[in-house]
Short mmCIF file of C-alpha atoms in Angstrom, two decimals:
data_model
loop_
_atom_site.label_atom_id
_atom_site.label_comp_id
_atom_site.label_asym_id
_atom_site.label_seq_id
_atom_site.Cartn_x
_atom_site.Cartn_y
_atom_site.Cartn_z
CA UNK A 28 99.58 49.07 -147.17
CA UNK A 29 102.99 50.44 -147.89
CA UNK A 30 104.88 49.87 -151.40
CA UNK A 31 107.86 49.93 -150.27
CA UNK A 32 109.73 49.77 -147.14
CA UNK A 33 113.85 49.62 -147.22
CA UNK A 34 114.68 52.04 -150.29
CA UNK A 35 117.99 52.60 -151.81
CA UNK A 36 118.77 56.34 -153.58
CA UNK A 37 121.59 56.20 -155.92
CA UNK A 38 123.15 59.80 -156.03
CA UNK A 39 125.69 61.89 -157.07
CA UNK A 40 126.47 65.29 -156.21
CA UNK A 41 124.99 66.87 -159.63
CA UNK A 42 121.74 69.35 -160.01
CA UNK A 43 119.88 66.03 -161.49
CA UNK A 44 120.54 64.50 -157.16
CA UNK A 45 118.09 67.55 -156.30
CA UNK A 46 114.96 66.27 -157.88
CA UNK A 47 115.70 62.72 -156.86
CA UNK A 48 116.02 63.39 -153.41
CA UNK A 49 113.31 65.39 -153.32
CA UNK A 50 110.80 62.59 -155.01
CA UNK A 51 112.56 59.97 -152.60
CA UNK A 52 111.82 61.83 -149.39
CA UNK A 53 108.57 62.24 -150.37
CA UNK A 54 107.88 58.46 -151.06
CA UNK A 55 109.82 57.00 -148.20
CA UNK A 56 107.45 59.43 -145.98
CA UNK A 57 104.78 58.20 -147.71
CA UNK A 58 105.29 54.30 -147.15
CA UNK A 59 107.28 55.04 -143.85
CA UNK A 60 109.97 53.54 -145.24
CA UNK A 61 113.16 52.79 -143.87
CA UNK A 62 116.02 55.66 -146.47
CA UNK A 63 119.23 55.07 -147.45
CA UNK A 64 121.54 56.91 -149.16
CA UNK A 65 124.15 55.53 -151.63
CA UNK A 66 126.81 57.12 -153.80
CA UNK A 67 129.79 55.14 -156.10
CA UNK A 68 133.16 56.82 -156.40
CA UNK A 69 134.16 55.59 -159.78
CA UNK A 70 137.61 54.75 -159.73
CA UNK A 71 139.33 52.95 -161.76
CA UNK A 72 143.40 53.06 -161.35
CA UNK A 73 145.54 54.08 -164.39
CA UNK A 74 147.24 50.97 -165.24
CA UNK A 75 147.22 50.55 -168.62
CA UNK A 76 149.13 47.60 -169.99
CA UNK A 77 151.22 49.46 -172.67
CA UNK A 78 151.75 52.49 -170.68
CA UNK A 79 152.15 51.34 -167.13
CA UNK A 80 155.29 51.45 -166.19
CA UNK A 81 154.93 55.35 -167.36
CA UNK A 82 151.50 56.43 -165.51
CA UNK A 83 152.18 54.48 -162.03
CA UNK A 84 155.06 56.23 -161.16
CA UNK A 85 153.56 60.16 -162.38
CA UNK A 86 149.96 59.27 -160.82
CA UNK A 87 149.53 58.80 -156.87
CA UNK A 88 145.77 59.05 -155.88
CA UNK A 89 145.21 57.42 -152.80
CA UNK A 90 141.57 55.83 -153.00
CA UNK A 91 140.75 56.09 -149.06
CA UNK A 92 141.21 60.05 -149.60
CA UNK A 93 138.44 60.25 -152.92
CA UNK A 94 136.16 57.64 -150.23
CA UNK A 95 136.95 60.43 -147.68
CA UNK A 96 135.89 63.20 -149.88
CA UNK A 97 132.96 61.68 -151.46
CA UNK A 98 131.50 60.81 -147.33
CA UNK A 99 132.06 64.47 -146.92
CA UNK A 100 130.02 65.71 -149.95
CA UNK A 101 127.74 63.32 -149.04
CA UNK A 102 127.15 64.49 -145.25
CA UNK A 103 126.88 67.96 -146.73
CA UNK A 104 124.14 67.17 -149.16
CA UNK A 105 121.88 65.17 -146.35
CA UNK A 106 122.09 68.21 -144.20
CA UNK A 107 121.12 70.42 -147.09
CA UNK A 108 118.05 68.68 -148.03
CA UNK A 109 117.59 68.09 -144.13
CA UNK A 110 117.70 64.27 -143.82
CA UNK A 111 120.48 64.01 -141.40
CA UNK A 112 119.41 60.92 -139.74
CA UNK A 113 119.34 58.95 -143.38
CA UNK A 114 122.06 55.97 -143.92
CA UNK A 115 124.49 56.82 -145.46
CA UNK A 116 127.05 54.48 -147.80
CA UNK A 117 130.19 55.54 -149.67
CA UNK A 118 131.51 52.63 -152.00
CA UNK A 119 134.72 52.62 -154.94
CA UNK A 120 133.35 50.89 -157.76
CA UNK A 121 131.20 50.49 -160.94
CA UNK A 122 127.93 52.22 -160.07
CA UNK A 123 126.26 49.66 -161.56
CA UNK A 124 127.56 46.71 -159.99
CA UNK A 125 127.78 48.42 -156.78
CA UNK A 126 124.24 49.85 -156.72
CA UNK A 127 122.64 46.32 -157.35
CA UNK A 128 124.92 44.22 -155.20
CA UNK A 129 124.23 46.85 -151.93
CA UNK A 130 120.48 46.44 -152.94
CA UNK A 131 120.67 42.83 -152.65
CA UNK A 132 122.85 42.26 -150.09
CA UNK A 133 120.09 44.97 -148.12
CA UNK A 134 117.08 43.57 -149.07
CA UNK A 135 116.14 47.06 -150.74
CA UNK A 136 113.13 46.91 -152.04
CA UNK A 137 112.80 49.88 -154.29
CA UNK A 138 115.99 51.70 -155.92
CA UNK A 139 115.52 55.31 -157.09
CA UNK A 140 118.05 57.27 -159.34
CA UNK A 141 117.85 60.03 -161.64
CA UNK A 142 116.66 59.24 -165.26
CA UNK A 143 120.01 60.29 -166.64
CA UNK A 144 123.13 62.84 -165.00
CA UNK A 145 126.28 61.24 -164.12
CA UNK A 146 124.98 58.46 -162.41
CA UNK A 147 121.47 57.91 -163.91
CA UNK A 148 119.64 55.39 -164.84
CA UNK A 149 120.02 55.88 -168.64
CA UNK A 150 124.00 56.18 -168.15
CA UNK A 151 124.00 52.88 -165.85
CA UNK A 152 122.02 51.19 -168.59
CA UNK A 153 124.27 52.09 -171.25
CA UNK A 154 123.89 49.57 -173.70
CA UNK A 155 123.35 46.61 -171.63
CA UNK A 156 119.95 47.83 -170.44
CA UNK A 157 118.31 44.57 -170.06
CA UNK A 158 121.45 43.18 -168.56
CA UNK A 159 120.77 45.75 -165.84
CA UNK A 160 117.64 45.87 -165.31
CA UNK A 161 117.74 42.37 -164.64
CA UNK A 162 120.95 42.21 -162.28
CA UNK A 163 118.72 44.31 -160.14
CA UNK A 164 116.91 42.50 -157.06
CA UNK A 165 113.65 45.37 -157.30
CA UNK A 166 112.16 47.87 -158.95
CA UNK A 167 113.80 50.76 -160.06
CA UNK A 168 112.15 53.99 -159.89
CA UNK A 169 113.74 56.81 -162.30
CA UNK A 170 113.16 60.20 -161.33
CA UNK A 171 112.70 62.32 -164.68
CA UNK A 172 115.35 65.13 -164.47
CA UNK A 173 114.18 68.26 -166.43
CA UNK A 174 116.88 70.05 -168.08
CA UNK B 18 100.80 64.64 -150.02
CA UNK B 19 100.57 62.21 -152.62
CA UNK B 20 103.69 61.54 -154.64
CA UNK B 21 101.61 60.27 -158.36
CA UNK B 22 97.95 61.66 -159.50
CA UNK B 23 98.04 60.21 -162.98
CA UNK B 24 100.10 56.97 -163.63
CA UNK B 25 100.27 55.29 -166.61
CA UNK B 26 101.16 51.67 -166.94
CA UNK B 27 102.28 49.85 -169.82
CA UNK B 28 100.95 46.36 -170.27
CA UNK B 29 101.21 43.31 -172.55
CA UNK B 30 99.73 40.17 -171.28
CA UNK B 31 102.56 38.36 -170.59
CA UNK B 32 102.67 36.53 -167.27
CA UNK B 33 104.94 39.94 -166.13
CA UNK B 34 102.07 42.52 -166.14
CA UNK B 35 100.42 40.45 -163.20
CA UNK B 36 103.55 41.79 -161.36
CA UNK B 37 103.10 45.27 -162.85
CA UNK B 38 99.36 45.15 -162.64
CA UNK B 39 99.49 44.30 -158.84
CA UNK B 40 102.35 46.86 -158.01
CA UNK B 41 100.13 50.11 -160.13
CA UNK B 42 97.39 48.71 -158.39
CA UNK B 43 98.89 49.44 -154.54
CA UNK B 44 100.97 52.40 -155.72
CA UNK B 45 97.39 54.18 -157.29
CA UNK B 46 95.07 53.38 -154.31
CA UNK B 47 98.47 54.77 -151.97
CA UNK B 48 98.17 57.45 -153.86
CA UNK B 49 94.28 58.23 -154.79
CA UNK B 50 95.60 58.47 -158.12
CA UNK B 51 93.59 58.27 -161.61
CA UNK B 52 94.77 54.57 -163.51
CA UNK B 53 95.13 54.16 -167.00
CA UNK B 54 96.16 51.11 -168.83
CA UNK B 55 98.02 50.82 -172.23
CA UNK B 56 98.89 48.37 -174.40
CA UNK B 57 100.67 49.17 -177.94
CA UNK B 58 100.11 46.65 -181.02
CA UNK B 59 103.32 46.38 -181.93
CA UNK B 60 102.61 45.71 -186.23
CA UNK B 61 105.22 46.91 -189.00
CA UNK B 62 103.00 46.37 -192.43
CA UNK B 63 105.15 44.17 -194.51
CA UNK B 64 106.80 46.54 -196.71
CA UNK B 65 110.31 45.78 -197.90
CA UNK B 66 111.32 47.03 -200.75
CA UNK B 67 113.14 44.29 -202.00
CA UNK B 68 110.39 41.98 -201.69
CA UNK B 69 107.10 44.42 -201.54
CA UNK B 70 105.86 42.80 -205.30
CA UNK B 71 105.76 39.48 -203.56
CA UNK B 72 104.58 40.14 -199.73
CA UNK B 73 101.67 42.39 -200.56
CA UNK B 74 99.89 39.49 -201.93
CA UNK B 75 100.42 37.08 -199.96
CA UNK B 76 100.29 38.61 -196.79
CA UNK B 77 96.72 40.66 -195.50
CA UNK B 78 96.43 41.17 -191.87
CA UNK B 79 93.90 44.27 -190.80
CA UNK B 80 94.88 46.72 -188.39
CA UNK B 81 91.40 47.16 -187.40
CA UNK B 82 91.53 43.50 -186.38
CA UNK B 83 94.51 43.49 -184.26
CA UNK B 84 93.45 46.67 -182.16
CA UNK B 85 89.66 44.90 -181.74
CA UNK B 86 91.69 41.86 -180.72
CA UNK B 87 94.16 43.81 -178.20
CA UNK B 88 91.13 45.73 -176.90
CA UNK B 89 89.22 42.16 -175.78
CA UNK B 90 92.10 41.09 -174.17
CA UNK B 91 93.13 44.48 -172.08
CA UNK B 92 89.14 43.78 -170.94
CA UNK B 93 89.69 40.66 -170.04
CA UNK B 94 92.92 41.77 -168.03
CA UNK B 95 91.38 44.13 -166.79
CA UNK B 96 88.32 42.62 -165.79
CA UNK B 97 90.59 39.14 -164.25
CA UNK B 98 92.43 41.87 -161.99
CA UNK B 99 89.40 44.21 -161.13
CA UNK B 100 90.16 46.92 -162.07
CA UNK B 101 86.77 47.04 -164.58
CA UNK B 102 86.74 51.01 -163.66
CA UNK B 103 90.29 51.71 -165.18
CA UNK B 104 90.90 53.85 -168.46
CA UNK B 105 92.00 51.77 -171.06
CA UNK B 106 93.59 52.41 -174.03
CA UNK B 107 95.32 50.37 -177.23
CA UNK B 108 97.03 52.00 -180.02
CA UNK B 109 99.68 50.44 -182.58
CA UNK B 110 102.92 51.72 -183.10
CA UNK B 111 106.08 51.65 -181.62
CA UNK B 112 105.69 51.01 -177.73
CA UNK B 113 108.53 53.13 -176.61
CA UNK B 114 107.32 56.14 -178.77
CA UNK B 115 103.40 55.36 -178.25
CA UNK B 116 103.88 55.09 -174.35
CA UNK B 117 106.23 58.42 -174.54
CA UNK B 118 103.56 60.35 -176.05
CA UNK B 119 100.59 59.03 -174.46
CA UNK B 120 102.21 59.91 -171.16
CA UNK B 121 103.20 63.69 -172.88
CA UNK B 122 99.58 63.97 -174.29
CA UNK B 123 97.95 63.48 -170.71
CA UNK B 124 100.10 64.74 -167.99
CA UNK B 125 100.94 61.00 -166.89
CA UNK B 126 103.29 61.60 -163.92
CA UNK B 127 104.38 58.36 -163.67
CA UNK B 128 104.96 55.30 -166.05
CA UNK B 129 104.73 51.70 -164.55
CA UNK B 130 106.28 48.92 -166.78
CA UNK B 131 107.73 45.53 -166.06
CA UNK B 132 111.64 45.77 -166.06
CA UNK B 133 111.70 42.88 -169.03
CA UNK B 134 109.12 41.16 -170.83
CA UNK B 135 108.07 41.54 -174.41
CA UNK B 136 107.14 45.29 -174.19
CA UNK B 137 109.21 45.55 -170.94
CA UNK B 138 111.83 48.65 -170.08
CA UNK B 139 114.54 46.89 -170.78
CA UNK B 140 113.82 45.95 -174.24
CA UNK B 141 112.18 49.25 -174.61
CA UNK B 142 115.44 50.86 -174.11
CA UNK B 143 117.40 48.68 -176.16
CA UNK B 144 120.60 50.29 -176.82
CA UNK B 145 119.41 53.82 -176.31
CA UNK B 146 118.23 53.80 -172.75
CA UNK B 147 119.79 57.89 -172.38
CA UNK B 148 117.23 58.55 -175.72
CA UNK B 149 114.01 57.10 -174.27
CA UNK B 150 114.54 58.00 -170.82
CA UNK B 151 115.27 61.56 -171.92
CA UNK B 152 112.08 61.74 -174.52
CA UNK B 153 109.83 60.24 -171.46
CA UNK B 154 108.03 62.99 -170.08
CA UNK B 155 107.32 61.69 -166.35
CA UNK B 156 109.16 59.39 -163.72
CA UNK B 157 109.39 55.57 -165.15
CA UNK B 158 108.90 53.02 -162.43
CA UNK B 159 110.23 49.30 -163.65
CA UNK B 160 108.59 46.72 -161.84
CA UNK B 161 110.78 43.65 -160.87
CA UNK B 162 109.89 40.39 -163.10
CA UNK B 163 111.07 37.76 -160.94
CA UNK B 164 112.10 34.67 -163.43
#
């Protein structure tokens, strides 16, 4: 009997996305589970209330083009670790939020991220950990990145 | 290839480790991998030392007692979810640190806790979820605690 059947892998495009991909190949194999791949561009415009009307007119970053980029890294690392055929989603957001809405809205039943790096599971915790932890609609599996 | 030979799972006997319990459970036999159960005493002696004079007299709980205690009742878990064969283990201290270096100490691979609950990765984390995860020697698997 299989543990786990739709999983959801958090990455980014650090060393620490090496040993989670690695772990989460191995388990979805494992359970014959159904793998997709999920990374957050964090974005967050510069509008700042006292200094607005200063930043929006010297800073122009168009959002679709950092989604365009981030698809791209993310086709280039699922052909590197050879799991082309994998799902693969590109949202703007908080990681966070992002990570545990697409698991729910999914029916994921098993997220796995790295235990810390840019987008891992100690960083997402922060210091609403429990907050979290419960947002999330199934286990969490944190990969322990060796330094 | 098996992803986990040596998984250690982290248990109070809330109504949360039946969730935890049954998850380890699949995820071990999956896996052919050796079980062992822990359960930290969580007991700070009641030193302040404002009030030591007057708390040391009044107050007289044995250690001994509470481990003997724990130790009946991680039997009678154990015996309720048959898994009689199982390692078992209760020590006092600190659960994050206990769990840590049990895990260290025998070349757990992976931890299995609930994701809340008294001794639950969310409260284990607290407000230094990078800390713990970092100091935890294996990949931590949080269970989902549905409410």
């Amino acid at each position: 009997m299989a543990d786990y059947q739709n999983i959801l892998i958090a990455v980014d495009f650090s060393a620490a996305a090496n040993a989670v991909i690695t772990r989460a190949k191995n388990i979805a194999r494992n359970n014959l589970a159904k793998l997709t791949l999920i990374h957050v561009v964090e974005y967050l415009p510069p509008i700042d209330i006292a200094y607005e009307p200063v930043l929006s007119s010297t800073w122009n970053i168009d959002e679709n083009e950092l989604v365009e980029q981030a698809k791209q890294s993310l086709n280039k690392f699922c052909t590197e670790h050879q799991i082309a055929t994998v799902q693969q989603h590109v949202v703007i957001g908080t990681p966070k939020h992002e990570i545990c809405e697409y698991a729910r809205n999914h029916q994921c039943d098993l997220v796995i991220m790295g235990s810390h790096g840019r987008h891992g599971l100690g960083l997402l915790l922060g210091s609403t950990a429990n907050g979290v932890l419960h947002e999330m609609p199934c286990d969490v599996l944190a990969v322990k990145i060796k330094e």
